[in-house]
C-alpha cells in the first residue's frame, strides 16, 4: 500500500538520505522521516472529489476540488513538503482525515495567498467544502492547548516581533525569513500535529501557524488538498510523530562517563576549588560537587527539581565561577534571561568553609542573552561578565570596594537588534586586546577609550535566522587553519541547525572579512562526517585531543524550549560531539572539522565546561542538562591511565 514512498533509514544521528530536490535547496524536514515520496505512481494513495491528480519524478500535481489521501492513518503526524501554485493559491494539507456519513472531515492547514491558517473542515462526497470552522490560536512553547477564553480567539499568522533598527544605518548582515508566500518558485511548509495543537512553519520561519484542534483523539491519514487551484507538491516527507525512538546509549571511545546527578536543576556548570582543599570542585545549579570523586554535594541555594517538560530553571541558565569578591575564595555567578531578563546575574558569595547556604546578591540586570561568559576584557587580570542586555553588547565588573553591590556596566555597542543567542570574546584583529563577538558581527576594542565610548562595529553573519532567533551559543575565536589570523567558529542557530567556521581574510589595506565554511548544514551531504542534529544550544572551545589546536565542542539541548514541537526535532537524540580541528591544506580554507561522538543521551544545556579536573593531561567535559549533570572523563592519550571518578 505504501510503495509510492521510498523508505529511508537513519544513519548516525538524525541523518537522512533525501531526494535531489531537497539537497539542491539545502532544506529538509526537521524530523527524520518514515518515508520520502519520489515516485511517478499514485499507488498507495486514494482520491476524494473531482480533482485530477498526477505524479512524475517525485512531484504530485492536483487540479480542481478534492483530496489525495496517503494510505497510512496516524494520530500525531509530521508532514514536510514543497509546493507552488499556478496562479492564485487555494490549497492545503488535511490531517486526521475521517469519513462521515455524507463525506469527509479533518483538520486543514489552509494555504492561500492572503491567509495561512488552520480550520476544521467537512467535505461532501464530491470533495466540495460544506463547512469550514476556523481554529483558535494555541500559543507557543506548550504541548497542550490552553482552554479557550470565554470569548474565544481566532487563529492568526505568526509575525516575528519588530526588532530595533541597525545603528547608524548599517546594513544588517543577517536576513530574516521573509513573510508571505513566494509568488514565483517553490515554497516549503512543515506541519506538525501533536496532541491538540497543529503547528506549521512556512519558508523556514517566514510565517507560522499554531492552532488548537479542541481534541486529540481523532485518527486518520493526511491528504493533499486543492480547492479550485492547480498545485504542485514535491519533496513530500512523512512521519508518525507518535512513535518515539532512542538509540542505544553510547559513550565515545575517548571518554569515561560519570553522572553526578540525574535531575534537572539548570543548564550549566562551572569549576573551582570552593572548599580550599586543593581539589577542583564543580558547581551546577544549586549544588557544589566536591572533588576528586564528585560523590558528595552541598547546596549553595535551596534546591528544587524542575519539571523539564513544562518549566525552565529560573536562575541557572549559565553558571560561572571566580573570586569576584577578592577574598581568596571562589564565588559563583548565575545568569538568566528569565522574567524578561529581570533575573539577570546573581552573585553567590562563598562562606569560606562554613556549613550553610551562600548569601546571594543581584548584581546585573537586565540580561537578555541566553549565553554569557567570563573574559578579561580590560586586561586587568580579572574576569568580566560578557553579555547582551537592554539591546546593548556589554561587559560588567564588580566594584572592588563593593563587589556585592550593582556591578559597573560598560555598553560597548550602539543599541541594536542583537539576538539573545551567540556570544564570544577574543582577539579578532590580533592587536592584543579582547574584542566582543555576537551573531551580527564583532566589536573592536579601541586602544584607549573612556567608559562611555562605543567600540567600532564590524558586521558579519555569525548566525542565521530561522523559526526563532539567530545565533548559537559560545562563539570561538582562534587560528583554525594555521595561517596566523584568528578565525571564528560557531553554531548558527541555537534553536535550529548549523555549524560554520569563518576563515579570516585581510585585504592589502588591512580590512578584515570572513569566508564561511559549512561544518554542519541541514543535510548529511553538506555536513562533516554526515552528522546532523538540531538545537546546538551548548558549545565551548578547548584542546580535547592534545594536539595544541583548540577544538569545537557542541551539544544538542533536548526539548530546547519545553516539551513541544515549537523547535525543530525536539525529541531527537541529545548528542554531545567534539569537532576536532584538523589543519589540511587540501580542505576548503585549509582546515576541516572531524566529529567524534562523546555521548548520545545527555547533550548540552546552555554551555559545556571543558577542564582537566584531575590534572592528568586529558581534557574532561561537564554538561548540565534536563537529564542531570555529567562528567565525561577524557582518557589520557599516552602514559599510564589515572583512576578517574566513579561510574554511572
XYZ file of C-alpha atoms in Angstrom:
648
model
C 0.000 0.000 0.000
C 2.935 2.376 0.644
C 5.009 1.611 -2.423
C 4.770 5.250 -3.521
C 7.259 6.147 -0.790
C 10.922 5.169 -0.780
C 11.615 4.368 2.838
C 14.746 5.933 4.290
C 16.703 4.755 7.282
C 18.609 6.637 9.923
C 22.375 6.761 9.600
C 24.327 8.027 12.596
C 22.410 10.771 14.371
C 19.397 12.352 12.670
C 20.913 11.832 9.214
C 18.658 11.434 6.179
C 19.160 10.412 2.605
C 16.840 12.781 0.755
C 15.844 13.452 -2.808
C 17.981 15.646 -5.017
C 15.343 18.387 -4.773
C 15.838 18.643 -1.040
C 19.609 18.626 -1.305
C 19.584 21.293 -4.032
C 17.547 23.643 -1.871
C 19.537 22.710 1.262
C 16.245 22.224 3.063
C 14.879 19.194 4.820
C 12.306 18.158 7.389
C 13.191 18.867 10.990
C 12.256 15.254 11.695
C 13.788 12.024 10.440
C 11.033 10.885 8.059
C 9.465 7.469 7.831
C 9.379 7.970 4.078
C 10.010 10.452 1.265
C 7.898 10.363 -1.907
C 9.951 10.274 -5.082
C 7.959 8.120 -7.457
C 5.782 8.523 -10.531
C 2.892 6.389 -9.326
C -0.037 7.117 -7.019
C -0.247 3.529 -5.820
C -0.902 3.728 -2.090
C -2.873 6.981 -2.398
C -6.643 7.366 -2.808
C -8.768 10.225 -4.114
C -11.823 12.034 -2.789
C -13.601 14.502 -5.074
C -13.253 15.544 -8.683
C -9.699 16.910 -8.653
C -7.234 15.490 -11.159
C -4.035 14.108 -9.625
C -0.844 13.039 -11.408
C 2.650 12.049 -10.272
C 6.011 12.301 -12.032
C 9.562 12.014 -10.674
C 8.587 12.736 -7.099
C 6.207 15.583 -7.925
C 2.442 15.362 -7.425
C 0.108 17.802 -9.177
C -3.519 18.384 -8.263
C -6.085 20.485 -10.111
C -9.705 21.174 -9.194
C -11.531 20.339 -5.955
C -10.562 17.340 -3.871
C -8.211 15.333 -1.715
C -5.380 12.898 -2.323
C -5.143 10.680 0.770
C -1.987 8.930 1.874
C -2.586 5.308 2.723
C -1.284 5.180 6.312
C -3.560 6.634 9.034
C -1.951 8.178 12.118
C -2.943 10.382 15.022
C 0.120 12.568 15.560
C 1.694 13.401 12.229
C 4.566 15.344 10.704
C 4.475 16.321 7.024
C 7.100 18.310 5.141
C 6.747 19.321 1.502
C 7.493 21.996 -1.059
C 4.694 23.483 -3.147
C 3.944 26.024 -5.834
C 0.683 27.147 -7.381
C -0.220 28.033 -10.941
C -1.864 31.379 -10.302
C -3.680 32.070 -7.058
C -3.105 29.507 -4.320
C -6.042 27.829 -2.591
C -4.736 24.547 -1.260
C -3.622 22.846 1.911
C -2.805 19.750 3.897
C -5.622 17.875 5.638
C -4.765 15.751 8.690
C -6.647 13.142 10.730
C -8.973 12.671 7.778
C -12.116 10.719 8.690
C -15.138 9.533 6.773
C -18.503 10.937 7.789
C -21.995 9.819 6.876
C -22.052 12.199 3.923
C -18.394 12.790 3.091
C -15.073 13.569 4.774
C -13.808 15.730 7.641
C -10.422 16.676 9.019
C -8.042 19.365 10.242
C -6.939 21.635 7.421
C -3.785 23.683 7.190
C -5.138 26.188 4.690
C -2.675 27.708 2.219
C -3.960 30.795 0.442
C -2.224 33.881 -0.905
C -3.510 36.204 1.820
C -4.069 33.724 4.647
C -2.235 30.824 6.251
C -4.479 29.347 8.926
C -5.974 26.247 10.494
C -9.554 25.032 10.115
C -11.783 22.062 10.869
C -13.485 21.292 7.553
C -16.160 18.987 6.243
C -16.403 17.972 2.582
C -19.198 16.227 0.738
C -18.719 13.068 -1.292
C -17.677 15.099 -4.340
C -14.885 16.881 -2.455
C -16.697 20.202 -2.130
C -16.434 22.029 1.185
C -19.718 22.265 3.067
C -18.348 23.622 6.351
C -15.154 25.406 7.472
C -14.591 26.443 11.091
C -11.521 28.476 11.948
C -9.364 27.157 14.786
C -8.209 29.469 17.549
C -4.629 30.468 18.255
C -2.923 27.973 20.598
C 0.262 29.692 21.791
C 3.939 28.891 21.501
C 6.023 26.861 23.948
C 3.382 24.385 25.115
C 2.364 20.865 24.156
C -1.310 21.025 25.145
C -3.558 23.903 24.134
C -4.867 26.076 26.987
C -8.641 26.255 27.483
C -10.430 28.635 25.168
C -11.078 32.052 26.723
C -14.734 32.902 27.265
C -14.966 34.975 24.122
C -12.813 32.653 22.010
C -9.824 33.625 19.914
C -9.022 33.370 16.235
C -6.028 31.694 14.646
C -3.610 34.231 13.291
C -0.491 34.155 11.123
C 2.746 34.391 13.061
C 4.672 37.616 12.681
C 8.040 37.944 14.343
C 8.136 40.995 16.642
C 9.789 44.043 15.180
C 13.444 44.323 16.143
C 15.264 47.576 16.855
C 16.878 49.056 13.749
C 20.533 48.630 12.950
C 22.631 51.523 14.316
C 23.710 54.388 12.080
C 22.010 52.938 9.026
C 24.418 49.977 8.782
C 23.023 47.131 6.680
C 22.089 44.055 8.714
C 24.429 41.124 7.999
C 21.634 38.593 8.646
C 18.427 38.317 6.659
C 15.119 37.445 8.293
C 12.922 34.822 6.631
C 10.501 36.806 4.516
C 6.809 36.581 5.418
C 4.216 35.588 2.851
C 4.245 33.034 0.075
C 6.735 33.322 -2.752
C 4.841 34.386 -5.844
C 7.340 32.680 -8.092
C 9.044 29.372 -7.490
C 8.672 26.922 -4.646
C 7.561 27.431 -1.066
C 8.166 24.988 1.751
C 5.996 24.051 4.703
C 6.315 21.715 7.652
C 3.160 20.844 9.565
C 3.305 19.086 12.935
C 0.105 17.792 14.533
C 0.739 16.588 18.083
C -1.941 16.032 20.739
C -4.328 19.014 20.348
C -2.054 21.579 18.666
C -1.435 21.902 14.946
C 1.708 23.878 14.086
C 3.034 24.825 10.689
C 6.161 26.680 9.587
C 6.450 28.228 6.128
C 9.707 29.017 4.337
C 11.966 28.327 7.330
C 10.016 30.523 9.706
C 8.795 33.322 7.477
C 5.284 32.513 8.664
C 3.930 30.163 11.297
C 0.577 28.786 12.416
C -0.253 27.416 15.872
C -3.886 26.455 16.442
C -5.869 24.373 18.912
C -7.706 21.384 17.451
C -10.004 21.182 20.541
C -9.491 17.401 20.664
C -6.660 14.895 20.376
C -8.356 11.544 19.779
C -9.276 11.725 16.075
C -7.344 9.361 13.847
C -6.760 9.194 10.116
C -4.354 9.755 7.210
C -3.093 13.054 5.905
C -4.114 14.316 2.488
C -3.032 16.857 -0.086
C -5.834 19.325 -0.806
C -6.696 21.616 -3.672
C -9.716 23.909 -3.815
C -10.118 25.236 -7.328
C -6.348 25.620 -7.832
C -3.594 23.843 -9.682
C -0.925 22.971 -7.121
C 2.390 21.146 -7.441
C 3.798 19.254 -4.443
C 7.269 17.718 -4.166
C 9.835 16.510 -1.599
C 6.925 15.098 0.421
C 8.214 13.610 3.686
C 6.102 11.962 6.347
C 6.495 10.803 9.951
C 4.327 9.172 12.595
C 5.140 11.515 15.498
C 3.545 9.148 17.977
C 6.472 6.757 17.610
C 9.489 7.922 19.632
C 12.847 6.165 19.496
C 16.157 6.374 21.343
C 19.419 4.909 20.110
C 21.315 2.520 22.301
C 23.325 4.581 24.762
C 26.856 5.172 23.573
C 29.860 6.872 25.156
C 32.751 7.818 22.878
C 35.852 5.652 22.963
C 37.985 8.530 24.293
C 35.785 9.194 27.344
C 34.509 7.571 30.516
C 31.159 8.815 31.829
C 30.153 9.682 35.395
C 26.688 11.068 36.068
C 26.793 13.012 39.333
C 23.101 13.962 39.384
C 20.132 12.613 37.447
C 17.729 15.583 37.757
C 17.183 18.904 36.011
C 18.212 21.920 38.076
C 19.889 24.070 35.453
C 21.716 24.249 32.131
C 25.300 24.938 33.047
C 28.314 24.054 35.196
C 31.456 25.795 36.412
C 34.545 24.706 38.304
C 36.711 25.981 41.165
C 38.306 24.933 44.443
C 35.350 26.069 46.527
C 36.439 24.428 49.821
C 40.176 25.225 49.634
C 41.280 21.578 49.793
C 43.436 21.790 46.682
C 40.980 19.755 44.591
C 38.828 21.113 41.776
C 35.107 21.086 42.526
C 32.103 21.512 40.223
C 29.077 23.736 40.713
C 25.904 23.057 38.739
C 22.554 24.529 39.662
C 22.176 24.601 43.443
C 24.933 22.089 44.206
C 28.672 22.067 44.736
C 30.037 18.593 43.846
C 33.306 18.090 45.682
C 36.378 16.636 44.001
C 38.161 14.465 43.456
C 35.368 11.840 43.278
C 32.319 14.179 42.949
C 30.109 11.899 45.020
C 29.480 14.462 47.808
C 27.485 17.656 47.344
C 26.197 20.670 49.248
C 23.558 23.288 48.415
C 24.548 26.863 47.746
C 20.878 27.843 47.382
C 17.650 25.897 48.095
C 17.337 23.044 45.624
C 14.123 22.060 43.903
C 13.853 19.749 40.920
C 12.358 21.447 37.855
C 9.717 19.782 35.675
C 11.661 19.748 32.410
C 8.518 19.200 30.352
C 6.736 22.404 31.327
C 9.136 24.706 33.205
C 12.527 26.364 32.984
C 15.114 26.666 35.696
C 14.640 30.307 36.640
C 18.140 31.125 37.793
C 20.784 28.830 36.329
C 20.868 29.354 32.581
C 24.631 29.894 32.685
C 26.817 29.365 35.733
C 30.258 30.922 36.187
C 32.861 30.812 38.933
C 35.696 33.116 40.031
C 36.822 35.073 43.081
C 34.546 38.054 42.440
C 34.832 39.478 45.981
C 38.630 39.383 46.122
C 38.772 37.466 49.418
C 40.668 34.492 48.007
C 37.627 32.169 47.828
C 35.895 31.214 44.568
C 32.333 32.555 44.276
C 29.530 31.576 41.903
C 27.680 33.786 39.427
C 24.453 32.623 37.778
C 22.940 34.432 34.805
C 19.442 34.079 33.415
C 17.143 35.555 30.794
C 14.122 34.515 32.902
C 11.335 37.034 33.530
C 12.327 39.070 30.509
C 15.913 39.431 31.683
C 14.971 40.856 35.084
C 16.595 37.947 36.977
C 19.924 38.898 35.400
C 23.149 37.972 37.180
C 23.065 36.732 40.773
C 26.241 36.524 42.849
C 26.579 33.763 45.462
C 29.340 34.596 47.905
C 31.456 31.746 49.220
C 31.002 31.427 53.032
C 34.649 30.304 53.392
C 34.016 26.756 54.501
C 31.019 27.390 56.745
C 28.328 24.676 56.565
C 25.497 26.793 55.194
C 23.922 28.115 52.025
C 25.588 31.051 50.359
C 24.419 34.660 50.569
C 23.054 35.952 47.257
C 23.109 39.393 45.639
C 21.565 40.661 42.398
C 24.416 42.421 40.639
C 23.498 42.901 36.951
C 20.151 43.397 35.180
C 18.782 43.187 32.608
C 20.469 40.284 30.855
C 18.835 39.418 27.558
C 21.357 36.943 26.198
C 20.834 33.285 26.999
C 24.593 32.744 26.867
C 27.100 34.697 28.935
C 30.791 34.185 29.593
C 33.769 35.414 31.573
C 36.756 37.083 29.894
C 39.438 39.523 30.963
C 38.152 42.217 28.634
C 40.011 45.219 30.044
C 43.308 43.426 30.688
C 43.362 43.970 34.456
C 43.949 40.278 35.183
C 40.391 39.744 36.464
C 37.437 38.278 34.554
C 34.491 40.393 33.454
C 30.977 39.235 32.586
C 30.260 39.477 28.839
C 26.609 39.535 27.767
C 23.862 41.362 25.876
C 21.405 43.422 27.891
C 18.826 46.064 27.079
C 19.748 45.955 23.397
C 23.472 46.565 24.027
C 26.533 44.337 23.906
C 28.098 44.765 27.337
C 30.644 43.714 29.859
C 30.281 44.219 33.596
C 32.646 44.028 36.566
C 32.344 44.362 40.330
C 33.497 47.409 42.230
C 36.347 46.082 44.416
C 35.118 48.320 47.224
C 31.572 46.900 46.995
C 31.585 43.641 44.991
C 28.097 42.610 46.169
C 26.544 45.894 45.015
C 25.478 46.668 41.489
C 28.321 45.991 39.093
C 29.698 48.593 36.705
C 28.272 48.033 33.224
C 30.076 49.063 30.033
C 27.901 49.212 26.903
C 30.343 48.682 24.051
C 27.778 48.743 21.223
C 25.092 51.056 19.958
C 21.523 49.982 20.638
C 20.597 47.365 18.074
C 18.812 44.135 17.126
C 21.429 41.914 18.754
C 19.996 38.400 19.339
C 19.792 36.506 22.619
C 21.966 33.730 21.206
C 25.623 33.642 20.261
C 28.348 35.457 22.174
C 32.116 35.292 22.319
C 35.230 37.166 23.390
C 38.615 37.019 21.713
C 41.249 38.972 19.848
C 39.795 39.054 16.334
C 42.231 41.525 14.776
C 45.388 40.405 16.570
C 46.095 43.693 18.346
C 46.383 42.069 21.776
C 43.022 43.357 23.021
C 39.895 41.301 23.626
C 37.039 42.011 21.234
C 33.400 41.010 21.725
C 31.597 38.845 19.159
C 27.898 38.271 18.551
C 25.682 36.728 15.898
C 25.611 40.038 13.999
C 29.388 40.588 13.944
C 32.132 41.858 16.237
C 33.029 44.959 18.186
C 36.652 46.091 18.110
C 38.101 47.218 21.417
C 39.911 50.526 20.948
C 43.424 51.143 22.200
C 42.112 53.744 24.621
C 38.527 54.520 25.462
C 36.515 56.111 28.203
C 33.836 54.051 29.919
C 31.134 55.563 27.687
C 32.854 55.168 24.312
C 31.319 52.744 21.816
C 33.546 50.242 20.104
C 33.813 50.057 16.315
C 31.234 47.645 14.920
C 32.115 45.199 12.119
C 29.043 43.450 10.641
C 29.471 39.722 9.955
C 26.919 36.869 9.648
C 27.952 34.742 12.638
C 24.418 33.340 12.879
C 21.322 32.603 10.849
C 17.657 33.396 11.358
C 15.095 30.592 11.207
C 11.945 29.786 13.109
C 13.373 31.579 16.136
C 16.301 33.822 16.990
C 19.541 33.897 15.052
C 22.812 32.870 16.670
C 24.192 29.884 18.511
C 25.988 29.500 21.829
C 29.593 30.325 22.786
C 31.469 31.658 19.757
C 35.080 30.525 19.388
C 37.938 32.730 18.168
C 41.254 31.053 17.292
C 43.534 30.358 14.334
C 41.747 27.390 12.802
C 43.795 26.897 9.633
C 47.229 27.909 10.928
C 47.694 30.980 8.710
C 48.327 33.292 11.655
C 44.932 35.015 11.511
C 42.223 34.415 14.135
C 39.141 32.717 12.698
C 35.662 32.203 14.117
C 33.631 29.017 14.695
C 30.075 28.879 15.977
C 26.764 27.107 15.832
C 24.436 29.167 13.672
C 21.061 28.651 15.343
C 20.710 27.527 18.951
C 17.127 26.559 18.080
C 17.759 25.301 14.582
C 20.608 23.912 12.533
C 24.152 24.505 11.565
C 27.806 24.894 12.488
C 30.097 27.128 10.416
C 33.687 28.241 10.665
C 34.637 31.619 9.241
C 38.067 31.977 7.664
C 39.558 35.417 8.261
C 40.921 37.272 5.255
C 42.904 40.527 5.170
C 42.944 42.954 2.279
C 46.082 44.809 1.251
C 44.857 47.726 3.356
C 44.253 45.509 6.378
C 40.464 45.290 6.130
C 39.094 42.112 7.725
C 36.498 39.913 6.063
C 35.360 36.336 6.581
C 34.744 33.396 4.250
C 32.199 30.899 5.655
C 32.806 27.143 5.525
C 29.922 24.845 6.461
C 30.745 22.240 9.103
C 27.181 21.038 9.669
C 24.264 22.028 7.466
C 20.732 20.687 7.136
C 21.634 17.649 5.051
C 24.138 14.843 5.516
C 25.795 15.596 2.195
C 26.959 19.058 3.299
C 27.921 18.047 6.864
C 31.230 16.780 8.236
C 31.041 13.046 8.818
C 27.423 13.040 7.609
C 26.362 14.143 11.100
C 23.380 16.458 11.513
C 21.333 17.354 14.562
C 19.211 20.283 15.673
C 19.332 22.592 18.703
C 23.136 23.074 19.044
C 22.481 25.229 22.103
C 25.662 24.486 24.084
C 29.259 24.873 22.951
C 32.782 25.719 24.015
C 36.352 25.682 22.738
C 39.154 23.511 24.154
C 42.047 21.342 23.009
C 40.451 17.948 23.553
C 42.803 15.753 21.516
C 46.010 17.302 22.888
C 47.472 18.426 19.558
C 47.868 22.032 20.676
C 44.976 23.286 18.496
C 41.608 24.130 20.074
C 38.600 22.026 19.108
C 34.887 22.867 18.995
C 32.632 21.041 21.470
C 28.880 21.258 20.896
C 25.764 19.612 22.318
C 22.090 19.387 21.395
C 19.653 20.600 24.021
C 16.783 18.127 24.384
C 13.392 19.896 24.486
C 15.295 23.027 23.690
C 12.464 25.209 24.910
C 9.890 22.914 26.551
C 8.272 19.597 25.608
C 6.518 20.570 22.396
C 7.109 20.846 18.655
C 7.881 24.565 18.738
C 11.516 23.740 17.895
C 12.887 21.512 15.133
C 13.241 17.840 16.132
C 12.719 18.295 19.884
C 12.791 14.535 20.545
C 15.992 13.851 18.604
C 18.809 12.123 20.477
C 20.570 14.657 22.767
C 24.080 14.229 21.425
C 27.362 15.736 22.556
C 30.167 15.974 19.983
C 33.771 17.081 19.811
C 34.586 18.539 16.404
C 38.352 18.101 16.139
C 40.153 20.890 14.289
C 42.346 19.356 11.583
C 44.583 21.654 9.563
C 44.507 20.347 5.999
C 45.730 22.418 3.048
C 43.588 20.377 0.672
C 40.381 21.274 2.527
C 38.400 24.450 1.780
C 40.027 27.241 3.780
C 42.866 24.953 4.824
C 41.076 23.162 7.651
C 38.318 20.675 8.361
C 36.394 19.562 11.420
C 36.072 15.876 12.299
C 33.109 14.996 14.555
C 33.608 12.481 17.364
C 30.667 11.400 19.493
C 31.058 11.889 23.229
C 27.569 10.762 24.296
C 24.126 10.369 22.756
C 21.947 10.608 25.901
C 22.944 13.871 27.592
C 23.600 16.632 25.077
C 24.123 20.123 26.437
C 22.236 22.867 28.203
C 23.457 26.428 27.648
C 27.160 25.654 27.592
C 29.773 22.937 28.005
C 32.533 23.132 30.616
C 35.906 21.836 29.397
C 38.561 21.451 32.105
C 41.190 18.938 33.196
C 39.627 18.193 36.565
C 42.251 15.814 37.926
C 45.407 17.101 36.234
C 46.202 14.000 34.186
C 46.651 15.999 30.991
C 43.374 14.883 29.390
C 40.519 17.329 28.870
C 37.320 16.491 30.735
C 33.862 17.706 29.692
C 30.994 18.598 32.027
C 27.412 19.211 30.946
C 24.261 20.002 32.875
C 21.028 19.116 31.105
C 17.421 18.080 31.588
C 18.592 14.559 32.447
C 21.209 15.558 35.002
C 24.818 16.628 35.393
C 27.519 14.582 33.680
C 31.297 14.348 33.732
C 32.942 12.851 30.671
C 36.429 11.984 31.788
C 38.931 12.317 28.967
C 41.228 9.314 28.655
C 44.940 10.191 28.552
C 46.462 9.519 25.153
C 49.839 8.338 26.449
C 51.312 7.016 29.676
C 49.507 5.256 32.463
C 45.784 5.814 32.875
C 44.963 7.509 36.158
C 41.897 6.388 38.012
C 39.122 8.731 37.022
C 35.991 9.226 39.040
C 33.271 6.675 39.558
C 30.937 5.001 37.130
C 27.369 5.840 36.419
